[in-house]
C-alpha cells in the first residue's frame, strides 16, 4: 500500500536552503526596523520628567503632535514639495532616457554616466556645493542673476528656499531615475519598434504611443520611491539651515521637526510620537500615490 507521508518531509528539506539564505535578511529587518519601531511606539507613550523619570502619559504626546501647527505646516510643505519635485524629476528622467534610447546622441554611454554622477554624490556634499553656488553676493548663479538685471537674488530667502531645495533634489535624482527608465526602454523587444517603423510611425509616436505605455510599471515604482523620499526630506534643508537659518524654521519639514524636538529640545517622547505620525502619513500617501499611478497606467 503506497504511503504519502514522506513527500512533505522532502518538500520541507528543500525549503531549508532558502530559509537559511533569507534568515540573515529577516534578522537585519527585525533589528534595524521592527525593534526601533516598537521601541519608538513604546517611548511615545511616556513623558520624561526631571524628577521621577518617565511617566506614562498614554496618547498625550500624539495629541500634542496632532494639534501642532508647526508640524502640520511642515507636512503641507513636503506635500507641496512632492507634488512639484516628483513629476518634474520623472518627466525629465523619461525624456533623457528616451533620447538616449533612440540613439540620436553620440557618445551616449559617456553622457549617461555624466547624468548618473549626481546621484553618486552624497546629499550632504551636494547641499554644501549648491549652497556655495547659490550663495548671495558670492555664488556664480547669484552673480549671473544679477548680470541679467534681476538684482541681488537671494535663493535662500523664505520665498525661494523651497524652489531651491526642489532644484537640488531634482539635480540629485534625475540621473538615477533616468538609468532605471533607460534600462526599461532597452528591455522592449526590437520587433515592436521595427513593426511601428514599417507602419510609418514617427519617432515621437513610437516614444509616446508605444514605449511610454510599456514602461508604466517602472514609472509607477519610481513615483512610489520618489514620493516616499520626498516626504522624508531632511538632508538638504538641514544643511542649508547652516547658511540661512532664518529661512529654515524649526519644523520646516516633518523630519526636521522630529529631529529638533528629540535632539535639539531633548523631548524624546514627543519626537517619537511625531516620528510615528509621520510614518503613518508617509504610508498613507505612498499607498495612495501607488494606487492612483497604477490606475492611470492601466487606463492607458
GROMACS .gro file of C-alpha atoms in nm:
model
  300
    1UNK     CA    1   0.000   0.000   0.000
    2UNK     CA    2   0.166   0.329  -0.104
    3UNK     CA    3   0.237   0.588   0.158
    4UNK     CA    4   0.231   0.961   0.103
    5UNK     CA    5   0.371   1.082   0.434
    6UNK     CA    6   0.731   1.127   0.316
    7UNK     CA    7   0.665   1.385   0.044
    8UNK     CA    8   0.602   1.677   0.281
    9UNK     CA    9   0.930   1.592   0.458
   10UNK     CA   10   1.120   1.608   0.129
   11UNK     CA   11   0.948   1.934   0.046
   12UNK     CA   12   1.039   2.080   0.384
   13UNK     CA   13   1.400   1.972   0.338
   14UNK     CA   14   1.414   2.151   0.004
   15UNK     CA   15   1.291   2.470   0.172
   16UNK     CA   16   1.574   2.474   0.426
   17UNK     CA   17   1.838   2.630   0.194
   18UNK     CA   18   1.602   2.914   0.107
   19UNK     CA   19   1.520   2.971   0.472
   20UNK     CA   20   1.890   2.983   0.558
   21UNK     CA   21   1.955   3.249   0.294
   22UNK     CA   22   1.652   3.455   0.396
   23UNK     CA   23   1.719   3.437   0.770
   24UNK     CA   24   2.001   3.699   0.780
   25UNK     CA   25   1.787   3.949   0.591
   26UNK     CA   26   1.490   3.890   0.820
   27UNK     CA   27   1.717   3.929   1.123
   28UNK     CA   28   1.851   4.260   0.991
   29UNK     CA   29   1.495   4.374   0.919
   30UNK     CA   30   1.390   4.290   1.274
   31UNK     CA   31   1.694   4.453   1.437
   32UNK     CA   32   1.701   4.775   1.238
   33UNK     CA   33   1.332   4.830   1.155
   34UNK     CA   34   1.093   4.629   1.369
   35UNK     CA   35   1.269   4.672   1.705
   36UNK     CA   36   1.328   5.051   1.666
   37UNK     CA   37   0.967   5.099   1.557
   38UNK     CA   38   0.830   4.909   1.855
   39UNK     CA   39   1.062   5.100   2.088
   40UNK     CA   40   0.956   5.432   1.935
   41UNK     CA   41   0.590   5.345   1.992
   42UNK     CA   42   0.670   5.247   2.350
   43UNK     CA   43   0.869   5.567   2.413
   44UNK     CA   44   0.594   5.784   2.268
   45UNK     CA   45   0.355   5.668   2.540
   46UNK     CA   46   0.561   5.827   2.818
   47UNK     CA   47   0.660   6.177   2.923
   48UNK     CA   48   1.003   6.244   3.068
   49UNK     CA   49   1.032   6.443   3.391
   50UNK     CA   50   1.332   6.594   3.565
   51UNK     CA   51   1.231   6.425   3.889
   52UNK     CA   52   1.084   6.078   3.893
   53UNK     CA   53   1.190   5.966   3.545
   54UNK     CA   54   0.941   5.877   3.276
   55UNK     CA   55   0.570   5.887   3.347
   56UNK     CA   56   0.309   5.703   3.144
   57UNK     CA   57   0.100   5.957   2.956
   58UNK     CA   58  -0.089   5.743   2.707
   59UNK     CA   59  -0.170   5.928   2.387
   60UNK     CA   60  -0.089   6.274   2.524
   61UNK     CA   61   0.217   6.312   2.301
   62UNK     CA   62   0.013   6.218   1.995
   63UNK     CA   63  -0.249   6.477   2.088
   64UNK     CA   64   0.026   6.739   2.114
   65UNK     CA   65   0.160   6.646   1.770
   66UNK     CA   66  -0.185   6.644   1.612
   67UNK     CA   67  -0.250   6.995   1.745
   68UNK     CA   68   0.093   7.131   1.646
   69UNK     CA   69   0.061   7.391   1.370
   70UNK     CA   70   0.439   7.376   1.321
   71UNK     CA   71   0.429   7.002   1.245
   72UNK     CA   72   0.136   7.026   1.005
   73UNK     CA   73   0.290   7.326   0.832
   74UNK     CA   74   0.593   7.108   0.763
   75UNK     CA   75   0.368   6.829   0.634
   76UNK     CA   76   0.199   7.068   0.393
   77UNK     CA   77   0.537   7.195   0.279
   78UNK     CA   78   0.673   6.849   0.193
   79UNK     CA   79   0.347   6.758   0.018
   80UNK     CA   80   0.386   7.068  -0.199
   81UNK     CA   81   0.750   6.971  -0.250
   82UNK     CA   82   0.649   6.620  -0.361
   83UNK     CA   83   0.376   6.745  -0.596
   84UNK     CA   84   0.634   6.955  -0.783
   85UNK     CA   85   0.955   6.756  -0.749
   86UNK     CA   86   0.833   6.404  -0.827
   87UNK     CA   87   0.655   6.474  -1.161
   88UNK     CA   88   0.934   6.704  -1.284
   89UNK     CA   89   1.202   6.451  -1.195
   90UNK     CA   90   1.018   6.161  -1.360
   91UNK     CA   91   0.938   6.368  -1.672
   92UNK     CA   92   1.300   6.480  -1.716
   93UNK     CA   93   1.426   6.129  -1.649
   94UNK     CA   94   1.197   5.977  -1.912
   95UNK     CA   95   1.282   6.249  -2.166
   96UNK     CA   96   1.656   6.188  -2.132
   97UNK     CA   97   1.609   5.810  -2.124
   98UNK     CA   98   1.405   5.823  -2.446
   99UNK     CA   99   1.668   6.042  -2.614
  100UNK     CA  100   1.950   5.806  -2.520
  101UNK     CA  101   1.742   5.502  -2.615
  102UNK     CA  102   1.669   5.650  -2.959
  103UNK     CA  103   2.042   5.660  -3.032
  104UNK     CA  104   2.037   6.016  -3.163
  105UNK     CA  105   2.305   6.136  -2.919
  106UNK     CA  106   2.669   6.047  -2.992
  107UNK     CA  107   2.877   5.911  -2.704
  108UNK     CA  108   2.555   5.826  -2.521
  109UNK     CA  109   2.730   5.600  -2.270
  110UNK     CA  110   2.955   5.887  -2.164
  111UNK     CA  111   2.662   6.125  -2.123
  112UNK     CA  112   2.459   5.864  -1.933
  113UNK     CA  113   2.746   5.835  -1.689
  114UNK     CA  114   2.757   6.214  -1.651
  115UNK     CA  115   2.383   6.224  -1.582
  116UNK     CA  116   2.413   5.948  -1.321
  117UNK     CA  117   2.705   6.107  -1.133
  118UNK     CA  118   2.494   6.350  -0.922
  119UNK     CA  119   2.321   6.050  -0.764
  120UNK     CA  120   2.661   5.920  -0.652
  121UNK     CA  121   2.730   6.247  -0.469
  122UNK     CA  122   2.618   6.229  -0.102
  123UNK     CA  123   2.327   6.455  -0.018
  124UNK     CA  124   2.535   6.648   0.235
  125UNK     CA  125   2.808   6.720  -0.020
  126UNK     CA  126   2.554   6.817  -0.286
  127UNK     CA  127   2.378   7.055  -0.047
  128UNK     CA  128   2.704   7.224   0.054
  129UNK     CA  129   2.812   7.253  -0.310
  130UNK     CA  130   2.484   7.411  -0.418
  131UNK     CA  131   2.491   7.639  -0.115
  132UNK     CA  132   2.816   7.792  -0.236
  133UNK     CA  133   2.691   7.809  -0.595
  134UNK     CA  134   2.376   7.996  -0.491
  135UNK     CA  135   2.517   8.200  -0.203
  136UNK     CA  136   2.409   8.566  -0.239
  137UNK     CA  137   2.694   8.802  -0.324
  138UNK     CA  138   2.937   8.515  -0.372
  139UNK     CA  139   2.791   8.228  -0.576
  140UNK     CA  140   2.818   8.232  -0.956
  141UNK     CA  141   2.445   8.178  -1.006
  142UNK     CA  142   2.363   8.475  -0.785
  143UNK     CA  143   2.608   8.686  -0.986
  144UNK     CA  144   2.457   8.557  -1.311
  145UNK     CA  145   2.109   8.657  -1.195
  146UNK     CA  146   2.245   9.000  -1.110
  147UNK     CA  147   2.401   9.030  -1.457
  148UNK     CA  148   2.060   8.955  -1.610
  149UNK     CA  149   1.919   9.256  -1.430
  150UNK     CA  150   1.733   9.058  -1.165
  151UNK     CA  151   1.913   9.235  -0.883
  152UNK     CA  152   2.053   9.069  -0.574
  153UNK     CA  153   1.859   8.744  -0.581
  154UNK     CA  154   1.867   8.558  -0.251
  155UNK     CA  155   1.798   8.195  -0.333
  156UNK     CA  156   1.782   8.120   0.041
  157UNK     CA  157   1.508   8.369   0.121
  158UNK     CA  158   1.182   8.243   0.270
  159UNK     CA  159   1.010   8.276  -0.068
  160UNK     CA  160   1.277   8.094  -0.271
  161UNK     CA  161   1.414   7.837  -0.029
  162UNK     CA  162   1.163   7.566  -0.127
  163UNK     CA  163   1.223   7.607  -0.505
  164UNK     CA  164   1.596   7.599  -0.430
  165UNK     CA  165   1.563   7.268  -0.246
  166UNK     CA  166   1.347   7.132  -0.528
  167UNK     CA  167   1.621   7.226  -0.776
  168UNK     CA  168   1.887   7.049  -0.570
  169UNK     CA  169   1.684   6.729  -0.529
  170UNK     CA  170   1.592   6.719  -0.898
  171UNK     CA  171   1.962   6.753  -0.983
  172UNK     CA  172   2.043   6.467  -0.744
  173UNK     CA  173   1.776   6.217  -0.853
  174UNK     CA  174   1.710   6.270  -1.223
  175UNK     CA  175   2.010   6.061  -1.327
  176UNK     CA  176   1.907   5.766  -1.112
  177UNK     CA  177   1.552   5.767  -1.245
  178UNK     CA  178   1.682   5.809  -1.599
  179UNK     CA  179   1.901   5.499  -1.560
  180UNK     CA  180   1.605   5.288  -1.443
  181UNK     CA  181   1.383   5.408  -1.728
  182UNK     CA  182   1.660   5.367  -1.985
  183UNK     CA  183   1.700   5.004  -1.877
  184UNK     CA  184   1.325   4.953  -1.907
  185UNK     CA  185   1.321   5.105  -2.256
  186UNK     CA  186   1.607   4.881  -2.365
  187UNK     CA  187   1.413   4.574  -2.249
  188UNK     CA  188   1.136   4.643  -2.503
  189UNK     CA  189   1.165   4.391  -2.790
  190UNK     CA  190   1.303   4.534  -3.112
  191UNK     CA  191   1.027   4.369  -3.309
  192UNK     CA  192   0.777   4.611  -3.157
  193UNK     CA  193   0.959   4.926  -3.270
  194UNK     CA  194   1.057   4.776  -3.604
  195UNK     CA  195   0.694   4.696  -3.680
  196UNK     CA  196   0.596   5.052  -3.591
  197UNK     CA  197   0.866   5.194  -3.819
  198UNK     CA  198   0.744   4.976  -4.105
  199UNK     CA  199   0.396   5.118  -4.048
  200UNK     CA  200   0.536   5.467  -4.091
  201UNK     CA  201   0.525   5.576  -3.727
  202UNK     CA  202   0.741   5.875  -3.636
  203UNK     CA  203   0.994   5.873  -3.354
  204UNK     CA  204   0.761   6.084  -3.138
  205UNK     CA  205   0.473   5.841  -3.196
  206UNK     CA  206   0.691   5.542  -3.110
  207UNK     CA  207   0.805   5.703  -2.785
  208UNK     CA  208   0.467   5.834  -2.669
  209UNK     CA  209   0.225   5.573  -2.805
  210UNK     CA  210   0.434   5.256  -2.782
  211UNK     CA  211   0.729   5.280  -2.545
  212UNK     CA  212   0.578   5.502  -2.276
  213UNK     CA  213   0.284   5.267  -2.201
  214UNK     CA  214   0.524   4.972  -2.186
  215UNK     CA  215   0.737   5.130  -1.912
  216UNK     CA  216   0.442   5.240  -1.696
  217UNK     CA  217   0.523   4.972  -1.432
  218UNK     CA  218   0.872   5.119  -1.392
  219UNK     CA  219   0.728   5.471  -1.372
  220UNK     CA  220   0.481   5.359  -1.104
  221UNK     CA  221   0.766   5.217  -0.898
  222UNK     CA  222   0.972   5.533  -0.938
  223UNK     CA  223   0.679   5.755  -0.842
  224UNK     CA  224   0.634   5.546  -0.528
  225UNK     CA  225   1.003   5.563  -0.433
  226UNK     CA  226   1.035   5.934  -0.512
  227UNK     CA  227   0.720   6.016  -0.315
  228UNK     CA  228   0.849   5.834  -0.009
  229UNK     CA  229   1.185   6.010  -0.039
  230UNK     CA  230   1.019   6.350  -0.080
  231UNK     CA  231   0.810   6.308   0.234
  232UNK     CA  232   1.126   6.219   0.428
  233UNK     CA  233   1.306   6.536   0.317
  234UNK     CA  234   1.576   6.614   0.574
  235UNK     CA  235   1.935   6.639   0.449
  236UNK     CA  236   1.905   6.934   0.212
  237UNK     CA  237   1.712   7.172   0.443
  238UNK     CA  238   1.924   7.077   0.744
  239UNK     CA  239   2.244   7.167   0.556
  240UNK     CA  240   2.101   7.486   0.405
  241UNK     CA  241   1.995   7.594   0.755
  242UNK     CA  242   2.363   7.645   0.836
  243UNK     CA  243   2.385   7.909   0.561
  244UNK     CA  244   2.048   8.079   0.609
  245UNK     CA  245   1.899   7.970   0.944
  246UNK     CA  246   1.621   8.228   0.925
  247UNK     CA  247   1.479   8.057   0.612
  248UNK     CA  248   1.471   7.706   0.762
  249UNK     CA  249   1.237   7.700   1.059
  250UNK     CA  250   1.223   7.453   1.350
  251UNK     CA  251   0.967   7.240   1.169
  252UNK     CA  252   1.041   7.326   0.806
  253UNK     CA  253   0.982   6.958   0.728
  254UNK     CA  254   0.830   6.687   0.950
  255UNK     CA  255   1.168   6.511   0.968
  256UNK     CA  256   1.331   6.832   1.090
  257UNK     CA  257   1.052   6.869   1.345
  258UNK     CA  258   1.122   6.517   1.474
  259UNK     CA  259   1.498   6.578   1.489
  260UNK     CA  260   1.480   6.920   1.651
  261UNK     CA  261   1.219   6.804   1.901
  262UNK     CA  262   1.403   6.488   2.005
  263UNK     CA  263   1.766   6.602   1.977
  264UNK     CA  264   1.755   6.980   1.985
  265UNK     CA  265   1.495   7.017   2.260
  266UNK     CA  266   1.554   6.687   2.438
  267UNK     CA  267   1.186   6.587   2.416
  268UNK     CA  268   1.249   6.231   2.302
  269UNK     CA  269   0.899   6.109   2.383
  270UNK     CA  270   0.731   6.384   2.183
  271UNK     CA  271   0.980   6.332   1.899
  272UNK     CA  272   0.899   5.959   1.894
  273UNK     CA  273   0.528   6.035   1.868
  274UNK     CA  274   0.591   6.278   1.582
  275UNK     CA  275   0.801   6.012   1.406
  276UNK     CA  276   0.519   5.757   1.431
  277UNK     CA  277   0.264   6.007   1.299
  278UNK     CA  278   0.499   6.090   1.011
  279UNK     CA  279   0.544   5.720   0.931
  280UNK     CA  280   0.167   5.674   0.914
  281UNK     CA  281   0.132   5.978   0.685
  282UNK     CA  282   0.408   5.851   0.456
  283UNK     CA  283   0.242   5.509   0.441
  284UNK     CA  284  -0.098   5.651   0.353
  285UNK     CA  285   0.034   5.894   0.091
  286UNK     CA  286   0.259   5.629  -0.063
  287UNK     CA  287  -0.024   5.378  -0.094
  288UNK     CA  288  -0.248   5.645  -0.244
  289UNK     CA  289   0.014   5.759  -0.493
  290UNK     CA  290   0.092   5.399  -0.590
  291UNK     CA  291  -0.276   5.312  -0.642
  292UNK     CA  292  -0.350   5.631  -0.837
  293UNK     CA  293  -0.050   5.593  -1.066
  294UNK     CA  294  -0.122   5.226  -1.131
  295UNK     CA  295  -0.486   5.301  -1.208
  296UNK     CA  296  -0.388   5.567  -1.461
  297UNK     CA  297  -0.135   5.331  -1.614
  298UNK     CA  298  -0.396   5.059  -1.656
  299UNK     CA  299  -0.637   5.310  -1.808
  300UNK     CA  300  -0.381   5.398  -2.073
   0.00000   0.00000   0.00000
